PDB file of C-alpha atoms in Angstrom:
ATOM      1  CA  MET A1111      17.619 105.043-126.902  1.00  0.00           C
ATOM      2  CA  VAL A1112      16.243 101.516-127.285  1.00  0.00           C
ATOM      3  CA  ASP A1113      13.037 101.297-129.288  1.00  0.00           C
ATOM      4  CA  LYS A1114      10.522  99.054-127.514  1.00  0.00           C
ATOM      5  CA  ASN A1115       6.919  98.215-128.178  1.00  0.00           C
ATOM      6  CA  VAL A1116       4.797  98.825-125.135  1.00  0.00           C
ATOM      7  CA  LEU A1117       1.287  97.451-124.828  1.00  0.00           C
ATOM      8  CA  VAL A1118      -0.970  98.908-122.135  1.00  0.00           C
ATOM      9  CA  ILE A1119      -4.330  97.528-121.041  1.00  0.00           C
ATOM     10  CA  ASN A1120      -6.493 100.123-119.376  1.00  0.00           C
ATOM     11  CA  ILE A1121      -8.456  99.525-116.197  1.00  0.00           C
ATOM     12  CA  PRO A1122     -11.735  97.702-116.825  1.00  0.00           C
ATOM     13  CA  CYS A1123     -14.875  98.829-115.068  1.00  0.00           C
ATOM     14  CA  ILE A1124     -15.282  97.373-111.610  1.00  0.00           C
ATOM     15  CA  GLY A1125     -18.484  95.500-110.977  1.00  0.00           C
ATOM     16  CA  GLU A1126     -21.263  95.590-113.526  1.00  0.00           C
ATOM     17  CA  ASP A1127     -22.914  98.834-112.447  1.00  0.00           C
ATOM     18  CA  LEU A1128     -21.388 101.535-114.652  1.00  0.00           C
ATOM     19  CA  ASN A1129     -22.679 104.315-112.420  1.00  0.00           C
ATOM     20  CA  ASN A1130     -20.966 103.289-109.184  1.00  0.00           C
ATOM     21  CA  GLU A1131     -18.353 105.557-107.590  1.00  0.00           C
ATOM     22  CA  LEU A1132     -15.480 103.155-108.312  1.00  0.00           C
ATOM     23  CA  ASN A1133     -16.155 103.366-112.042  1.00  0.00           C
ATOM     24  CA  LYS A1134     -16.079 107.145-111.961  1.00  0.00           C
ATOM     25  CA  LYS A1135     -12.544 106.869-110.533  1.00  0.00           C
ATOM     26  CA  VAL A1136     -11.658 104.216-113.119  1.00  0.00           C
ATOM     27  CA  ASP A1137     -12.734 106.625-115.867  1.00  0.00           C
ATOM     28  CA  GLU A1138     -10.484 109.358-114.429  1.00  0.00           C
ATOM     29  CA  TYR A1139      -7.478 107.015-114.332  1.00  0.00           C
ATOM     30  CA  ASN A1140      -8.192 105.730-117.828  1.00  0.00           C
ATOM     31  CA  LYS A1141      -8.151 109.277-119.214  1.00  0.00           C
ATOM     32  CA  ILE A1142      -4.634 109.633-117.821  1.00  0.00           C
ATOM     33  CA  ILE A1143      -3.612 106.228-119.195  1.00  0.00           C
ATOM     34  CA  HIS A1144      -5.007 107.140-122.617  1.00  0.00           C
ATOM     35  CA  LYS A1145      -3.061 110.422-122.658  1.00  0.00           C
ATOM     36  CA  LEU A1146       0.181 108.717-121.614  1.00  0.00           C
ATOM     37  CA  CYS A1147      -0.241 106.110-124.344  1.00  0.00           C
ATOM     38  CA  LYS A1148      -0.785 108.845-126.888  1.00  0.00           C
ATOM     39  CA  ASP A1149       2.168 110.928-125.628  1.00  0.00           C
ATOM     40  CA  TYR A1150       4.582 107.988-125.634  1.00  0.00           C
ATOM     41  CA  SER A1151       3.184 106.087-128.629  1.00  0.00           C
ATOM     42  CA  PHE A1152       2.229 103.065-126.555  1.00  0.00           C
ATOM     43  CA  LYS A1153      -0.368 100.673-127.918  1.00  0.00           C
ATOM     44  CA  LEU A1154      -3.548 100.782-125.849  1.00  0.00           C
ATOM     45  CA  VAL A1155      -5.919  97.863-125.447  1.00  0.00           C
ATOM     46  CA  ASP A1156      -9.135  99.623-124.493  1.00  0.00           C
ATOM     47  CA  PHE A1157     -10.666  96.739-122.574  1.00  0.00           C
ATOM     48  CA  ASN A1158     -12.714  99.210-120.543  1.00  0.00           C
ATOM     49  CA  PHE A1159     -14.545 100.334-123.690  1.00  0.00           C
ATOM     50  CA  TRP A1160     -15.334  96.762-124.700  1.00  0.00           C
ATOM     51  CA  LYS A1161     -16.499  95.804-121.228  1.00  0.00           C
ATOM     52  CA  LYS A1162     -18.744  98.880-121.007  1.00  0.00           C
ATOM     53  CA  SER A1163     -20.270  98.009-124.374  1.00  0.00           C
ATOM     54  CA  GLN A1164     -21.292  94.674-122.872  1.00  0.00           C
ATOM     55  CA  LEU A1165     -22.876  96.364-119.859  1.00  0.00           C
ATOM     56  CA  LYS A1166     -24.917  99.143-121.445  1.00  0.00           C
ATOM     57  CA  THR A1167     -28.213  97.622-120.344  1.00  0.00           C
ATOM     58  CA  ASN A1168     -27.019  95.756-117.248  1.00  0.00           C
ATOM     59  CA  THR A1169     -27.278  97.446-113.869  1.00  0.00           C
ATOM     60  CA  ASN A1170     -26.706  94.342-111.788  1.00  0.00           C
ATOM     61  CA  LYS A1171     -25.066  95.312-108.528  1.00  0.00           C
ATOM     62  CA  TYR A1172     -23.797  91.800-107.702  1.00  0.00           C
ATOM     63  CA  PHE A1173     -20.279  92.165-106.374  1.00  0.00           C
ATOM     64  CA  ILE A1174     -18.105  89.384-104.912  1.00  0.00           C
ATOM     65  CA  PRO A1175     -19.840  87.156-102.343  1.00  0.00           C
ATOM     66  CA  LYS A1176     -19.705  88.462 -98.778  1.00  0.00           C
ATOM     67  CA  LYS A1177     -19.763  85.060 -97.122  1.00  0.00           C
ATOM     68  CA  PRO A1178     -16.260  83.539 -96.870  1.00  0.00           C
ATOM     69  CA  PHE A1179     -17.502  80.011 -97.582  1.00  0.00           C
ATOM     70  CA  LYS A1180     -19.191  81.161-100.791  1.00  0.00           C
ATOM     71  CA  MET A1181     -15.977  82.905-101.853  1.00  0.00           C
ATOM     72  CA  VAL A1182     -14.066  79.649-101.379  1.00  0.00           C
ATOM     73  CA  LEU A1183     -16.665  77.764-103.430  1.00  0.00           C
ATOM     74  CA  ASP A1184     -16.391  80.379-106.180  1.00  0.00           C
ATOM     75  CA  PHE A1185     -12.623  79.979-106.214  1.00  0.00           C
ATOM     76  CA  ILE A1186     -12.906  76.192-106.513  1.00  0.00           C
ATOM     77  CA  PHE A1187     -15.748  75.873-109.004  1.00  0.00           C
ATOM     78  CA  VAL A1188     -15.361  78.724-111.459  1.00  0.00           C
ATOM     79  CA  ARG A1189     -11.910  77.673-112.605  1.00  0.00           C
ATOM     80  CA  SER A1190     -13.559  75.745-115.421  1.00  0.00           C
ATOM     81  CA  PRO A1191     -14.543  77.942-118.387  1.00  0.00           C
ATOM     82  CA  LYS A1192     -17.893  76.163-118.788  1.00  0.00           C
ATOM     83  CA  ILE A1193     -18.753  76.615-115.137  1.00  0.00           C
ATOM     84  CA  SER A1194     -17.663  80.268-115.114  1.00  0.00           C
ATOM     85  CA  ASN A1195     -20.135  80.997-117.908  1.00  0.00           C
ATOM     86  CA  ILE A1196     -22.926  79.106-116.111  1.00  0.00           C
ATOM     87  CA  VAL A1197     -22.259  80.969-112.847  1.00  0.00           C
ATOM     88  CA  SER A1198     -22.143  84.282-114.690  1.00  0.00           C
ATOM     89  CA  LYS A1199     -25.473  83.634-116.406  1.00  0.00           C
ATOM     90  CA  LYS A1200     -27.118  82.359-113.186  1.00  0.00           C
ATOM     91  CA  ARG A1201     -26.139  85.601-111.411  1.00  0.00           C
ATOM     92  CA  ASN A1202     -27.402  87.667-114.345  1.00  0.00           C
ATOM     93  CA  LEU A1203     -23.895  88.989-114.945  1.00  0.00           C
ATOM     94  CA  VAL A1204     -22.474  89.672-118.383  1.00  0.00           C
ATOM     95  CA  PRO A1205     -18.643  89.778-118.565  1.00  0.00           C
ATOM     96  CA  THR A1206     -17.820  88.585-115.042  1.00  0.00           C
ATOM     97  CA  ILE A1207     -18.537  85.760-112.630  1.00  0.00           C
ATOM     98  CA  ASP A1208     -18.690  87.937-109.519  1.00  0.00           C
ATOM     99  CA  GLY A1209     -18.538  91.547-110.623  1.00  0.00           C
ATOM    100  CA  VAL A1210     -14.743  91.519-110.916  1.00  0.00           C
ATOM    101  CA  HIS A1211     -13.281  88.307-112.331  1.00  0.00           C
ATOM    102  CA  LEU A1212     -13.816  87.638-116.025  1.00  0.00           C
ATOM    103  CA  ASN A1213     -15.926  84.779-117.279  1.00  0.00           C
ATOM    104  CA  ASP A1214     -14.643  82.633-120.149  1.00  0.00           C
ATOM    105  CA  HIS A1215     -16.200  84.789-122.877  1.00  0.00           C
ATOM    106  CA  SER A1216     -14.610  87.990-121.560  1.00  0.00           C
ATOM    107  CA  ALA A1217     -11.225  86.381-120.976  1.00  0.00           C
ATOM    108  CA  ARG A1218     -11.216  85.181-124.583  1.00  0.00           C
ATOM    109  CA  LYS A1219     -12.194  88.650-125.796  1.00  0.00           C
ATOM    110  CA  LEU A1220      -9.375  90.259-123.817  1.00  0.00           C
ATOM    111  CA  ALA A1221      -6.924  87.779-125.355  1.00  0.00           C
ATOM    112  CA  GLU A1222      -8.315  88.596-128.810  1.00  0.00           C
ATOM    113  CA  LEU A1223      -7.942  92.353-128.242  1.00  0.00           C
ATOM    114  CA  ILE A1224      -4.354  91.874-127.088  1.00  0.00           C
ATOM    115  CA  LYS A1225      -3.547  89.688-130.078  1.00  0.00           C
ATOM    116  CA  GLU A1226      -5.012  92.326-132.446  1.00  0.00           C
ATOM    117  CA  LYS A1227      -2.840  95.069-130.912  1.00  0.00           C
ATOM    118  CA  ILE A1228       0.296  92.933-131.019  1.00  0.00           C
ATOM    119  CA  SER A1229      -0.364  92.101-134.664  1.00  0.00           C
ATOM    120  CA  SER A1230      -1.068  95.700-135.712  1.00  0.00           C
ATOM    121  CA  LYS A1231       1.764  97.934-136.805  1.00  0.00           C
TER     122      LYS A1231
END
């Protein structure tokens, strides 16, 4: 048997409303992911936990623009880290720019969490 290091990132919450139905499903799947990581000694990056800690007081229900033109503008303009943070703040969102896609701060945090897990023994 070949010994390999496996790193798993769990499913982050969807949107910024922790009480929505999608996040209840996400929690169910993450319990299974957590158990599998434990059973097979995989390293788990618990990004869901971090993201939830950022959302404890936020109940913003903003979720991806419904107008196609606005979606195109989002795609074009939020590619810049500075702009993604501005858009996020303007929409009163915390870790995302549209309820799904990470802003610069959250993307950096995910990278940091991954780096920590890779570095740990």
